[in-house]
Short mmCIF file of C-alpha atoms and ligand atoms in Angstrom, two decimals:
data_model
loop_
_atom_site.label_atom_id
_atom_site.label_comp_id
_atom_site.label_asym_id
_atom_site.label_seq_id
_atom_site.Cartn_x
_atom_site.Cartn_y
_atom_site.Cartn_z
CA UNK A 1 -15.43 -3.06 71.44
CA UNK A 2 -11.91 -1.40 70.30
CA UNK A 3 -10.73 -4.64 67.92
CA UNK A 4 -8.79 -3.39 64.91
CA UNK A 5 -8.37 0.41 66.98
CA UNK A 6 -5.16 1.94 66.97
CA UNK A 7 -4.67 4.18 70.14
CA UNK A 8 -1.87 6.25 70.91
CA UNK A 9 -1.42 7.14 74.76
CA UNK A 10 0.46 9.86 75.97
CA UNK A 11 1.61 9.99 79.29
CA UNK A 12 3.27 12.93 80.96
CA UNK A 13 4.41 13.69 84.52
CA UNK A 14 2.13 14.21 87.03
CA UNK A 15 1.41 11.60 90.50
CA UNK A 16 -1.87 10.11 88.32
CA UNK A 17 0.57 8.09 85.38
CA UNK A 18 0.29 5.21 87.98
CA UNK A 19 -3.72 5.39 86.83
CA UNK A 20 -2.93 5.16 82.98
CA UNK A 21 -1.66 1.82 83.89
CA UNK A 22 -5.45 0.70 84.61
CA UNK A 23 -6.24 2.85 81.29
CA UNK A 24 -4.18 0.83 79.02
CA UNK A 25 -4.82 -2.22 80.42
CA UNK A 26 -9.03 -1.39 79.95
CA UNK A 27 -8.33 -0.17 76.47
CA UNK A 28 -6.01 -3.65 75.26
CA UNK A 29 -8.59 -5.86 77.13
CA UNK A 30 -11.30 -3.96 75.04
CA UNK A 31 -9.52 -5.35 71.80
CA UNK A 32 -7.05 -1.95 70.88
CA UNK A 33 -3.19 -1.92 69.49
CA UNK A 34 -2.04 0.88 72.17
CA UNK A 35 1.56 2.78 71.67
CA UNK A 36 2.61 4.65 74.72
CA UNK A 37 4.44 8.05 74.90
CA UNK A 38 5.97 8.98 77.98
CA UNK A 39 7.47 12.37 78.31
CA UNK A 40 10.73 12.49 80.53
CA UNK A 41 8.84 13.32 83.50
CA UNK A 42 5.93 10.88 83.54
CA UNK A 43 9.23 8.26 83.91
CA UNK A 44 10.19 9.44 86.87
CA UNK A 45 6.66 8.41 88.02
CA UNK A 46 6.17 5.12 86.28
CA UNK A 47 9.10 3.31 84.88
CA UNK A 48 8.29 2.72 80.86
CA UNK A 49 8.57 -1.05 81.38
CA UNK A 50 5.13 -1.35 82.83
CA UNK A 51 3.47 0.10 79.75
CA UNK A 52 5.66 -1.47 77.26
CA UNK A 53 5.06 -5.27 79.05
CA UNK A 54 1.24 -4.47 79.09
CA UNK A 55 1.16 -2.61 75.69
CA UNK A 56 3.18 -5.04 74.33
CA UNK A 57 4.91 -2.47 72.23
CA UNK A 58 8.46 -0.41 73.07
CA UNK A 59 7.33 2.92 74.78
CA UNK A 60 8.39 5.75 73.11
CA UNK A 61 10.02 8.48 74.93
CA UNK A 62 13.04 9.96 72.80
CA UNK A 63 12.04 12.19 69.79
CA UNK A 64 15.66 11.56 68.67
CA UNK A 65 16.11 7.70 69.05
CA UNK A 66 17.28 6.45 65.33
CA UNK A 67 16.08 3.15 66.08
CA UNK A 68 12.53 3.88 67.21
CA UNK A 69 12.15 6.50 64.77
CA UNK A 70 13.32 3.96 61.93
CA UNK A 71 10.74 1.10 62.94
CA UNK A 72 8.30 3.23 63.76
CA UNK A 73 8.96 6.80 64.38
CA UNK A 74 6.38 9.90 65.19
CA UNK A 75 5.21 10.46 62.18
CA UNK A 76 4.19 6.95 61.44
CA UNK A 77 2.39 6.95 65.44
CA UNK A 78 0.66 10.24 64.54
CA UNK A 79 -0.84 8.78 61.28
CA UNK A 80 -2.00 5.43 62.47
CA UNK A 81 -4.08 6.07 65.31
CA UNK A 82 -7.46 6.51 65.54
CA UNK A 83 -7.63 8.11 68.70
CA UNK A 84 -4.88 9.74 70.88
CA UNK A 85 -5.30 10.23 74.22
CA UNK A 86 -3.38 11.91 77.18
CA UNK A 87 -3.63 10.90 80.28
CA UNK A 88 -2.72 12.70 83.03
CA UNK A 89 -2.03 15.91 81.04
CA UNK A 90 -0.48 18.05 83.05
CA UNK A 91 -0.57 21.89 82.98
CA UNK A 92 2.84 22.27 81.25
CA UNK A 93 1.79 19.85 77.97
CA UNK A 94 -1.45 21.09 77.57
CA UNK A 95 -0.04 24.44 77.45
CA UNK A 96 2.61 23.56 75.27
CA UNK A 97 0.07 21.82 72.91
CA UNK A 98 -1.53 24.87 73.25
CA UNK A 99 0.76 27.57 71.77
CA UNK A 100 2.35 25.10 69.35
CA UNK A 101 5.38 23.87 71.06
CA UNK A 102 6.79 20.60 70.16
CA UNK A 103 10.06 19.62 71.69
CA UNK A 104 9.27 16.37 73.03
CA UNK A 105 8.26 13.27 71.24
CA UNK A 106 4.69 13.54 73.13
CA UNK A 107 4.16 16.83 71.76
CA UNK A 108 5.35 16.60 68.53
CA UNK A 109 3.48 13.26 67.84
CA UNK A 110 0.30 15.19 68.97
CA UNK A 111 1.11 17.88 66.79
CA UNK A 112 1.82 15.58 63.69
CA UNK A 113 -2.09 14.01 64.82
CA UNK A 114 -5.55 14.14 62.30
CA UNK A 115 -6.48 11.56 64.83
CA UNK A 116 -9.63 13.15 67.15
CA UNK A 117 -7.23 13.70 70.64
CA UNK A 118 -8.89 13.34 73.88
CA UNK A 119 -6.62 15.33 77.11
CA UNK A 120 -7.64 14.24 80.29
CA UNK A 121 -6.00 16.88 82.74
CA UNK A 122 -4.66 16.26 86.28
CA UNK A 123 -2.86 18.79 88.55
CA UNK A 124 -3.33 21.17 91.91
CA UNK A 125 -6.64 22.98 91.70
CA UNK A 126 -5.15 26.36 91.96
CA UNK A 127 -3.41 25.44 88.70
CA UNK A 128 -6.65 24.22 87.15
CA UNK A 129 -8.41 27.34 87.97
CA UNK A 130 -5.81 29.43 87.04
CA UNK A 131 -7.06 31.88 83.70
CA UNK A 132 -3.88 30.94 82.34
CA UNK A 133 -4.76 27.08 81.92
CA UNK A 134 -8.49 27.76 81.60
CA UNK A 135 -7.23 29.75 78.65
CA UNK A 136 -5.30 27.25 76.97
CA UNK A 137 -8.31 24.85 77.73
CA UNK A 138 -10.93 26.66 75.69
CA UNK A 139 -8.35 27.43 72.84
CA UNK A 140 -7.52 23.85 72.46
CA UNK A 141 -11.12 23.11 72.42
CA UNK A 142 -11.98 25.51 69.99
CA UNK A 143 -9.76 23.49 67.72
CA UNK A 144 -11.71 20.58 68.77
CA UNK A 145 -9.46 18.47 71.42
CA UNK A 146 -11.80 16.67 73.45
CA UNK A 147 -11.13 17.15 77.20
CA UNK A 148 -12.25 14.87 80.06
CA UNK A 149 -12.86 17.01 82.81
CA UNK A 150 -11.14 16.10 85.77
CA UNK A 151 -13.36 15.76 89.32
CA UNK A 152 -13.23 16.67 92.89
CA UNK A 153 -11.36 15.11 95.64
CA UNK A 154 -8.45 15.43 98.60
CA UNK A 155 -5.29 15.86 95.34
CA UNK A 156 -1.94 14.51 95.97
CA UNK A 157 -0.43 17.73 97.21
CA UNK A 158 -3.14 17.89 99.93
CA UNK A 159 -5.42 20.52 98.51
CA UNK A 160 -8.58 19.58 98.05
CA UNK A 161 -10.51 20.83 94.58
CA UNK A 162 -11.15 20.01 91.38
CA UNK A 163 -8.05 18.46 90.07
CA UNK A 164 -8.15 14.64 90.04
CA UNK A 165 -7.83 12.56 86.97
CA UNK A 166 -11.21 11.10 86.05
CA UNK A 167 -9.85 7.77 85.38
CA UNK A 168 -13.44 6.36 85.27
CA UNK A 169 -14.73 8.47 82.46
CA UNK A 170 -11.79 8.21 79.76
CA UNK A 171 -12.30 5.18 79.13
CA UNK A 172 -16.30 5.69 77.99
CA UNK A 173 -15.02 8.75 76.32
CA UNK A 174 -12.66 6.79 74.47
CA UNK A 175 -15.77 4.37 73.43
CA UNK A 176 -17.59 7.49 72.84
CA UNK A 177 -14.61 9.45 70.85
CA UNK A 178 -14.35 6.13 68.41
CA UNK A 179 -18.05 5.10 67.72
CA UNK A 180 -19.62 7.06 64.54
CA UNK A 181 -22.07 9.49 65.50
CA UNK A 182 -25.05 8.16 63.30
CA UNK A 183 -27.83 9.52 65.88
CA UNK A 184 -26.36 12.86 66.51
CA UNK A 185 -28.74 15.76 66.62
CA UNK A 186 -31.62 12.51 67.37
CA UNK A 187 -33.62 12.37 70.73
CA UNK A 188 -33.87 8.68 71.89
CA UNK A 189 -36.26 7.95 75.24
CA UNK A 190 -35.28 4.59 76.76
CA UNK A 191 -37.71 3.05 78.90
CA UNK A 192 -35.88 0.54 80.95
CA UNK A 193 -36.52 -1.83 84.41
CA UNK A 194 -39.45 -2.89 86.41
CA UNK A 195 -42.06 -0.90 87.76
CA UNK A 196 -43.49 -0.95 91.27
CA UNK A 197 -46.81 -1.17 92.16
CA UNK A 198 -47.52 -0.51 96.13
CA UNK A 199 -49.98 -2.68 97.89
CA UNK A 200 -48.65 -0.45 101.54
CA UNK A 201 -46.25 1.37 102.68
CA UNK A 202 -43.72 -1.44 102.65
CA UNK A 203 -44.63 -3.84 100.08
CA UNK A 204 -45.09 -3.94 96.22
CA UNK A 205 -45.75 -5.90 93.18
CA UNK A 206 -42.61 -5.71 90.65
CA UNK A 207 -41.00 -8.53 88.26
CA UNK A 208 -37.32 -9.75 87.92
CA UNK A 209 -36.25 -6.97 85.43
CA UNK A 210 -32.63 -5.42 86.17
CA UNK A 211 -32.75 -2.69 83.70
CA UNK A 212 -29.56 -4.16 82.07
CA UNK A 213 -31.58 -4.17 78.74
CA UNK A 214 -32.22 -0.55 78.67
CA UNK A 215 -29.43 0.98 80.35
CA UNK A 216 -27.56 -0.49 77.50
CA UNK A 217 -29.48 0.97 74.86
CA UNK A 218 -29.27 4.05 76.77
CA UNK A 219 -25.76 3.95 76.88
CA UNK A 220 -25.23 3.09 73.24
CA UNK A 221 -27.34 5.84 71.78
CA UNK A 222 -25.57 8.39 73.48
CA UNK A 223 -22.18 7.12 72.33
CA UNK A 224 -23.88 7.22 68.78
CA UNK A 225 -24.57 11.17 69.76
CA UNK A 226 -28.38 11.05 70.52
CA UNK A 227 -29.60 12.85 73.07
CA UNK A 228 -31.12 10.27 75.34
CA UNK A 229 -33.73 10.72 78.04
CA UNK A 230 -33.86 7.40 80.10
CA UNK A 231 -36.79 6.75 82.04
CA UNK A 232 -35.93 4.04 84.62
CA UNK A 233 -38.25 2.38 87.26
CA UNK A 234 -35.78 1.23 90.71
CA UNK A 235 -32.47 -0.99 89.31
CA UNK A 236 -29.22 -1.30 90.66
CA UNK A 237 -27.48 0.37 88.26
CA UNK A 238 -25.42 3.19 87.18
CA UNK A 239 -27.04 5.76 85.36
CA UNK A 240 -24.94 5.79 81.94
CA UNK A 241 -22.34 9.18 81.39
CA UNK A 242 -24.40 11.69 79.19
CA UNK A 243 -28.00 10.84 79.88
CA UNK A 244 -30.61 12.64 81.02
CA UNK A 245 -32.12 10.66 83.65
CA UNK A 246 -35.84 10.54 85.34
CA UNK A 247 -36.66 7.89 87.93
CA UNK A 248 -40.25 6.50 88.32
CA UNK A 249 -41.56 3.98 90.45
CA UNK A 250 -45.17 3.17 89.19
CA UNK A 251 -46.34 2.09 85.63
CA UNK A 252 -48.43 5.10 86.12
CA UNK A 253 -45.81 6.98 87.02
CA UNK A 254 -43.82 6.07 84.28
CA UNK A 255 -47.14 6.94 81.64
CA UNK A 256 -46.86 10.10 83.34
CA UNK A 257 -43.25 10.72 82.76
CA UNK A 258 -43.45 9.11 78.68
CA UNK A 259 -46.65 11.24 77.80
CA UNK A 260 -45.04 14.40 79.27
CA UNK A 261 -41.80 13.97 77.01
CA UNK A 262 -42.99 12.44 73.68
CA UNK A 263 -43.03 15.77 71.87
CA UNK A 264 -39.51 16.03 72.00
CA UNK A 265 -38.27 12.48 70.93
CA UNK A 266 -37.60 10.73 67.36
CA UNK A 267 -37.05 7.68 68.91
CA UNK A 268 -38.75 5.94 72.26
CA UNK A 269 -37.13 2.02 72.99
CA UNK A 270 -39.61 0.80 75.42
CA UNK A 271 -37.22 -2.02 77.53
CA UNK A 272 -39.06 -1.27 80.72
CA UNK A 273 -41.30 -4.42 82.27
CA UNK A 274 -43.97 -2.28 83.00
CA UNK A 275 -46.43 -4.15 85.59
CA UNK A 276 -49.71 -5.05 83.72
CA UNK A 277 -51.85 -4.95 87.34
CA UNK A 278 -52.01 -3.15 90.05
CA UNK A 279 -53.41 -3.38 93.76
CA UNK A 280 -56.95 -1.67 93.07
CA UNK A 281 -56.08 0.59 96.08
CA UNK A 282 -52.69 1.47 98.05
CA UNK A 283 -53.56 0.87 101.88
CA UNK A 284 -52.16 3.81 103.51
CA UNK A 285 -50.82 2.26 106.48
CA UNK A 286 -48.98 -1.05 106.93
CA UNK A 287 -51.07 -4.40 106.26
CA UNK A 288 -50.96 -6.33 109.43
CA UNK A 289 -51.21 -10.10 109.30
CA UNK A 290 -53.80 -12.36 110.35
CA UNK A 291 -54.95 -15.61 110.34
CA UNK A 292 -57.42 -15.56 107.06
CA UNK A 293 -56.31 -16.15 103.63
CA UNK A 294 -55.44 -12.46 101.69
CA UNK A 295 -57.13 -11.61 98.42
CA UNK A 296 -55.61 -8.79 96.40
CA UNK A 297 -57.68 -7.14 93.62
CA UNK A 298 -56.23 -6.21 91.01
CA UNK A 299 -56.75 -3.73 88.35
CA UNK A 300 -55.31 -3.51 84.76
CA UNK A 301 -52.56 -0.84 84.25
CA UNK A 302 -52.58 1.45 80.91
CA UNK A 303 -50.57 -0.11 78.20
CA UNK A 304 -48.03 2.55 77.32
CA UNK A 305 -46.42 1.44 74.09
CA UNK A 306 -50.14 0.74 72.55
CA UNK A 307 -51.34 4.44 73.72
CA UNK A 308 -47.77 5.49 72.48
CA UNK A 309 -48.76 3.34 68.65
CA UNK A 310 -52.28 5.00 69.08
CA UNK A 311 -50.66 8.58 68.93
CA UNK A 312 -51.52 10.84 65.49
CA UNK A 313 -48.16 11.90 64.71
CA UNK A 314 -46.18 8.92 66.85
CA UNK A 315 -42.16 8.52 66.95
CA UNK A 316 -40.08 5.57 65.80
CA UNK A 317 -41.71 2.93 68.04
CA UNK A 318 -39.23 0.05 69.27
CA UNK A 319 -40.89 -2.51 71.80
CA UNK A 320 -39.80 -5.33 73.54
CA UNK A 321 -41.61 -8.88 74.14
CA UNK A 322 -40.84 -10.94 77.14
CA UNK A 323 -42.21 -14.54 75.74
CA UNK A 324 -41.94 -18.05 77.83
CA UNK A 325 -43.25 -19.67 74.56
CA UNK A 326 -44.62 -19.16 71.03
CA UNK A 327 -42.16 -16.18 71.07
CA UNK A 328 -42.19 -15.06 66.97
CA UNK A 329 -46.12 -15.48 67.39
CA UNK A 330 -46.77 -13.31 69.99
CA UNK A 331 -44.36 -10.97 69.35
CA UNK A 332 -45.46 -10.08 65.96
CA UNK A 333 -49.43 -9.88 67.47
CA UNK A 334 -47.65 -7.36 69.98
CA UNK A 335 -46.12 -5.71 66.69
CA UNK A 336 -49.17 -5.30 65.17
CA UNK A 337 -51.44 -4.62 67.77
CA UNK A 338 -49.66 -2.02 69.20
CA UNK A 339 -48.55 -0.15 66.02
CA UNK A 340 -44.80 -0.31 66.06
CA UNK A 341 -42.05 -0.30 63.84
CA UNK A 342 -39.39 -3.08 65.43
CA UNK A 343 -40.44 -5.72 68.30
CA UNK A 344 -37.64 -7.31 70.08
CA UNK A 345 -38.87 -10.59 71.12
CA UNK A 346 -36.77 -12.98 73.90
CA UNK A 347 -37.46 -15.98 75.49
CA UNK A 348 -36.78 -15.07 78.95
CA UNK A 349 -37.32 -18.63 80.02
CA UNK A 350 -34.03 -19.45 78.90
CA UNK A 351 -31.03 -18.93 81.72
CA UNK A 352 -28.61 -16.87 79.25
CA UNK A 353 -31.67 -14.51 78.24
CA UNK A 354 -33.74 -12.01 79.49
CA UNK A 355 -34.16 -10.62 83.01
CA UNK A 356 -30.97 -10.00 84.97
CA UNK A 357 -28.23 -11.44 82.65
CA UNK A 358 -25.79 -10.01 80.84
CA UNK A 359 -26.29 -11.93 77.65
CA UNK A 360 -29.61 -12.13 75.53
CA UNK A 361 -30.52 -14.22 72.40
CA UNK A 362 -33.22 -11.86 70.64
CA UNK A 363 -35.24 -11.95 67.39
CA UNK A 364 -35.91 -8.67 65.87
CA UNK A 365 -39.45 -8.46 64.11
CA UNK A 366 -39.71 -5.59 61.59
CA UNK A 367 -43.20 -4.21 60.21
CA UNK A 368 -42.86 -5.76 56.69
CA UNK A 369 -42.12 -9.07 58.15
CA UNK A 370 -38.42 -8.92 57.91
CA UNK A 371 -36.76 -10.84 60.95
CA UNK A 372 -33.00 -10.83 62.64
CA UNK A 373 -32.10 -13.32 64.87
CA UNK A 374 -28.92 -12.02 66.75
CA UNK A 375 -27.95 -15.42 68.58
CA UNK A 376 -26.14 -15.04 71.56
CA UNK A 377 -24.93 -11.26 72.44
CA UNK A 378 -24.18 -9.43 75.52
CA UNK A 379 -26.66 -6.52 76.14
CA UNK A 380 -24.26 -3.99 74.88
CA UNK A 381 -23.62 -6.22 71.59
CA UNK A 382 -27.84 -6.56 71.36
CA UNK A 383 -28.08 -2.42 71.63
CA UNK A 384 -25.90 -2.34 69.03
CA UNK A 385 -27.79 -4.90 66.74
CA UNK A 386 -31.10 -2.80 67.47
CA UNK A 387 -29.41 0.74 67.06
CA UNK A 388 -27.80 0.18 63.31
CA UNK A 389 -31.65 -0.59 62.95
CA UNK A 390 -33.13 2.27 64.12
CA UNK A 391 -30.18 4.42 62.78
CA UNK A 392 -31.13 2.51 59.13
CA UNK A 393 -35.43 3.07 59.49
CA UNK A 394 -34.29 6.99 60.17
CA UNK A 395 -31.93 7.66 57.58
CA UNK A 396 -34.31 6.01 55.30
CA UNK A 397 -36.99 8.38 56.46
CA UNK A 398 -40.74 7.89 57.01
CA UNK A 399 -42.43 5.04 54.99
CA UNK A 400 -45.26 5.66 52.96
CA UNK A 401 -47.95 2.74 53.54
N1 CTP B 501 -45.66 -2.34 77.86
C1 CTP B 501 -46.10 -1.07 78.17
N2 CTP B 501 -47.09 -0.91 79.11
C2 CTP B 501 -47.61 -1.98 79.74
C3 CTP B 501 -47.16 -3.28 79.42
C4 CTP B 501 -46.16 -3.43 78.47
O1 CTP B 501 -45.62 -0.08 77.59
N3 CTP B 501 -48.57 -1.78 80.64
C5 CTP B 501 -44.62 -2.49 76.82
C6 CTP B 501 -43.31 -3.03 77.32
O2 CTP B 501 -42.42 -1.99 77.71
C7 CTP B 501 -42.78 -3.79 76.12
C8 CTP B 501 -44.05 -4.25 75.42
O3 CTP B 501 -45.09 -3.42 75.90
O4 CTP B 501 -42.07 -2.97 75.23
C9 CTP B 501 -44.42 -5.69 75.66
O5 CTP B 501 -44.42 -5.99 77.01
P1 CTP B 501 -44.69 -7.48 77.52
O6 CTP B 501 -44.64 -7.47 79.02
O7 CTP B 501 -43.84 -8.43 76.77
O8 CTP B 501 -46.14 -7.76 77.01
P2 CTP B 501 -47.56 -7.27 77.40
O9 CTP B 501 -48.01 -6.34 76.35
O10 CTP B 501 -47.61 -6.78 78.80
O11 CTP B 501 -48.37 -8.65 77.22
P3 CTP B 501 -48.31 -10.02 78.06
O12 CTP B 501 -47.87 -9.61 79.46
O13 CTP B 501 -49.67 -10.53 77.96
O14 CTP B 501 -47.30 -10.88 77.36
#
């Protein structure tokens, strides 16, 4: 994800430098070159040899070292990243940064930056709250620093507040900071997992869809800067950082939810496995057993993507194919008979593909024929192969048939 990156961490003095250890080591097992800066007081926390062994570069902490500066100094660190981050930040650098000071080789690196900086701050809450930092905050923003706010929790000095490095979150902001924003100022629903369809109150109809699929897409839009509204059915999984999210349970449900929202969306990625039948009526109280064979009767659910292809004035429309067999052919019927613009076909009887695995092996089918086969891919790598799509069909604007 960060191969061929150059990131510049700064690390200053506050209890949390023990969690930019974790940081670095995400960010260098994510592919990037990191260079650490410690200020003075950040050593007295962590001792520079555990960033330089897993940065595997020197750490830089003396502005005035001849040797560092000679192989590669400040200057040279300040023009070769592509992202600088600090993390913690304490009060004192970010208001240093703030008014212009630079008498450290931290701050003066950050200084000597074009690189976009992201500041993740950690300190006591009364100091985060304090006008004085707020202050500083909004100026530095207003220059366009990128801050990661931090969250809530018992802090080190036993106040409890807002305060605590959000060590989770600067690492997707990171992704976020260094990804191109080619769907900014796009909206981009995601339909993504199974739907249920209740028989009684305790049992349902679904399929074997995890949501992995969509919540990736999801995901990788709104690092790309579209605004993404991700309609889910039940999964297991975390709702992505920076997505609006709406749960459904039912394929009528989730009709419901789509048909509400269309109006406001560019984009709609249908991932979800949307149950074709359901029970032709929900008994209200639990089925009890018996000694007779059960028959369920079933009744066909709406097809969303065709009413969504049926629409006058209809959004970019992506849909998905689950196939066991004759996957190109019945994808491209799917394509056609449903009016869309890209069809993602998988053979989901294979063991790396499809329903809840992290890899997938998809052929894209495009409206004038064209086809991509992306061979095998995580789900993240797939979103990406289907968003430089999308992100190509809306830059070239509406085709005229
Ligand atoms: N889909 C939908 N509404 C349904 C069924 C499917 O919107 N009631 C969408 C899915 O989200 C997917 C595409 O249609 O993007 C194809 O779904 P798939 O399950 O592969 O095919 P079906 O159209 O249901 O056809 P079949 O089950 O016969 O293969």
């Amino acid at each position: 994800m960060l191969t061929g990156k150059q990131i510049v961490l700064g690390v200053s003095g506050g209890i949390a430098a023990y969690k930019a250890i974790e940081l670095l080591r995400l960010l260098t097992k994510a592919g990037a070159d990191v260079h650490v800066i410690m200020t003075r007081s950040a050593q007295e926390f962590v001792a520079p040899l555990t960033f330089q062994t897993l940065s595997a570069h020197p750490v830089h902490t003396e502005l005035f070292s001849l040797i560092a500066e000679r192989e590669i100094g400040h200057i040279s660190l300040a023009d070769r990243a592509d992202l600088f981050i600090i993390a913690p930040a304490t009060a004192n650098i970010i208001g240093k940064i703030a008014v212009g000071i630079a008498d450290d080789m931290l701050t003066t690196t950050v200084m000597a930056t074009k690189a976009p900086v992201l500041i993740a701050p950690a300190m006591n809450v009364n100091m985060y709250t304090n006008p004085i930092y707020q202050e500083n905050e909004q100026r530095l923003r207003r220059f366009g620093y990128q801050f990661v706010a931090p969250v809530c929790g018992t802090l080190a000095c036993g106040w409890e507040g807002q305060g605590k490095l959000a060590d989770p979150a600067i690492f997707e902001a990171a992704l976020s900071a260094l990804t191109p924003k080619d769907l900014a100022g796009k909206k981009v629903m995601v339909t993504a997992g199974p739907t249920r369809e209740e028989l009684d109150p305790v049992r349902y109809i679904s399929n074997h869809s995890s949501g992995k699929m969509g919540y990736a897409l999801a995901l990788a839009a709104a690092r790309r800067g579209a605004q993404v509204l991700l309609i889910s059915g039940p999964t297991a999984l975390t709702v992505p950082a920076g997505v609006e999210y709406l749960p459904v349970e039912s394929a009528l449900h989730m009709q419901a939810a789509v048909m509400a929202r269309i109006g406001e969306c560019q984009v709609v990625i249908k991932a979800a496995a949307v149950a074709d039948y359901r029970p032709c009526e929900r008994i209200a109280t639990k089925i009890k057993k018996g000694s007779q064979p059960v028959t369920i009767e079933l009744v066909k659910n709406p097809d969303i993507l065709a009413v969504l292809g049926a629409l006058q004035d209809r959004p970019l429309l992506i849909g998905f194919a689950a196939e066991t067999n004759n996957v190109a052919e019945y994808a491209t019927r799917k394509l056609k008979e449903k009016n869309l613009d890209m069809i993602v076909a998988n053979d989901v009887s294979q063991s790396d593909a499809g329903f809840n695995v992290d890899t997938n092996r998809a052929l894209l089918i495009f409206r004038d024929g064209r086809r991509i086969e992306s061979g095998l891919v995580t789900k993240m790598q797939l979103a990406g192969v289907i968003l430089d799509q999308i992100a190509g069909e809306l830059a070239a604007g509406p085709q005229v048939e």
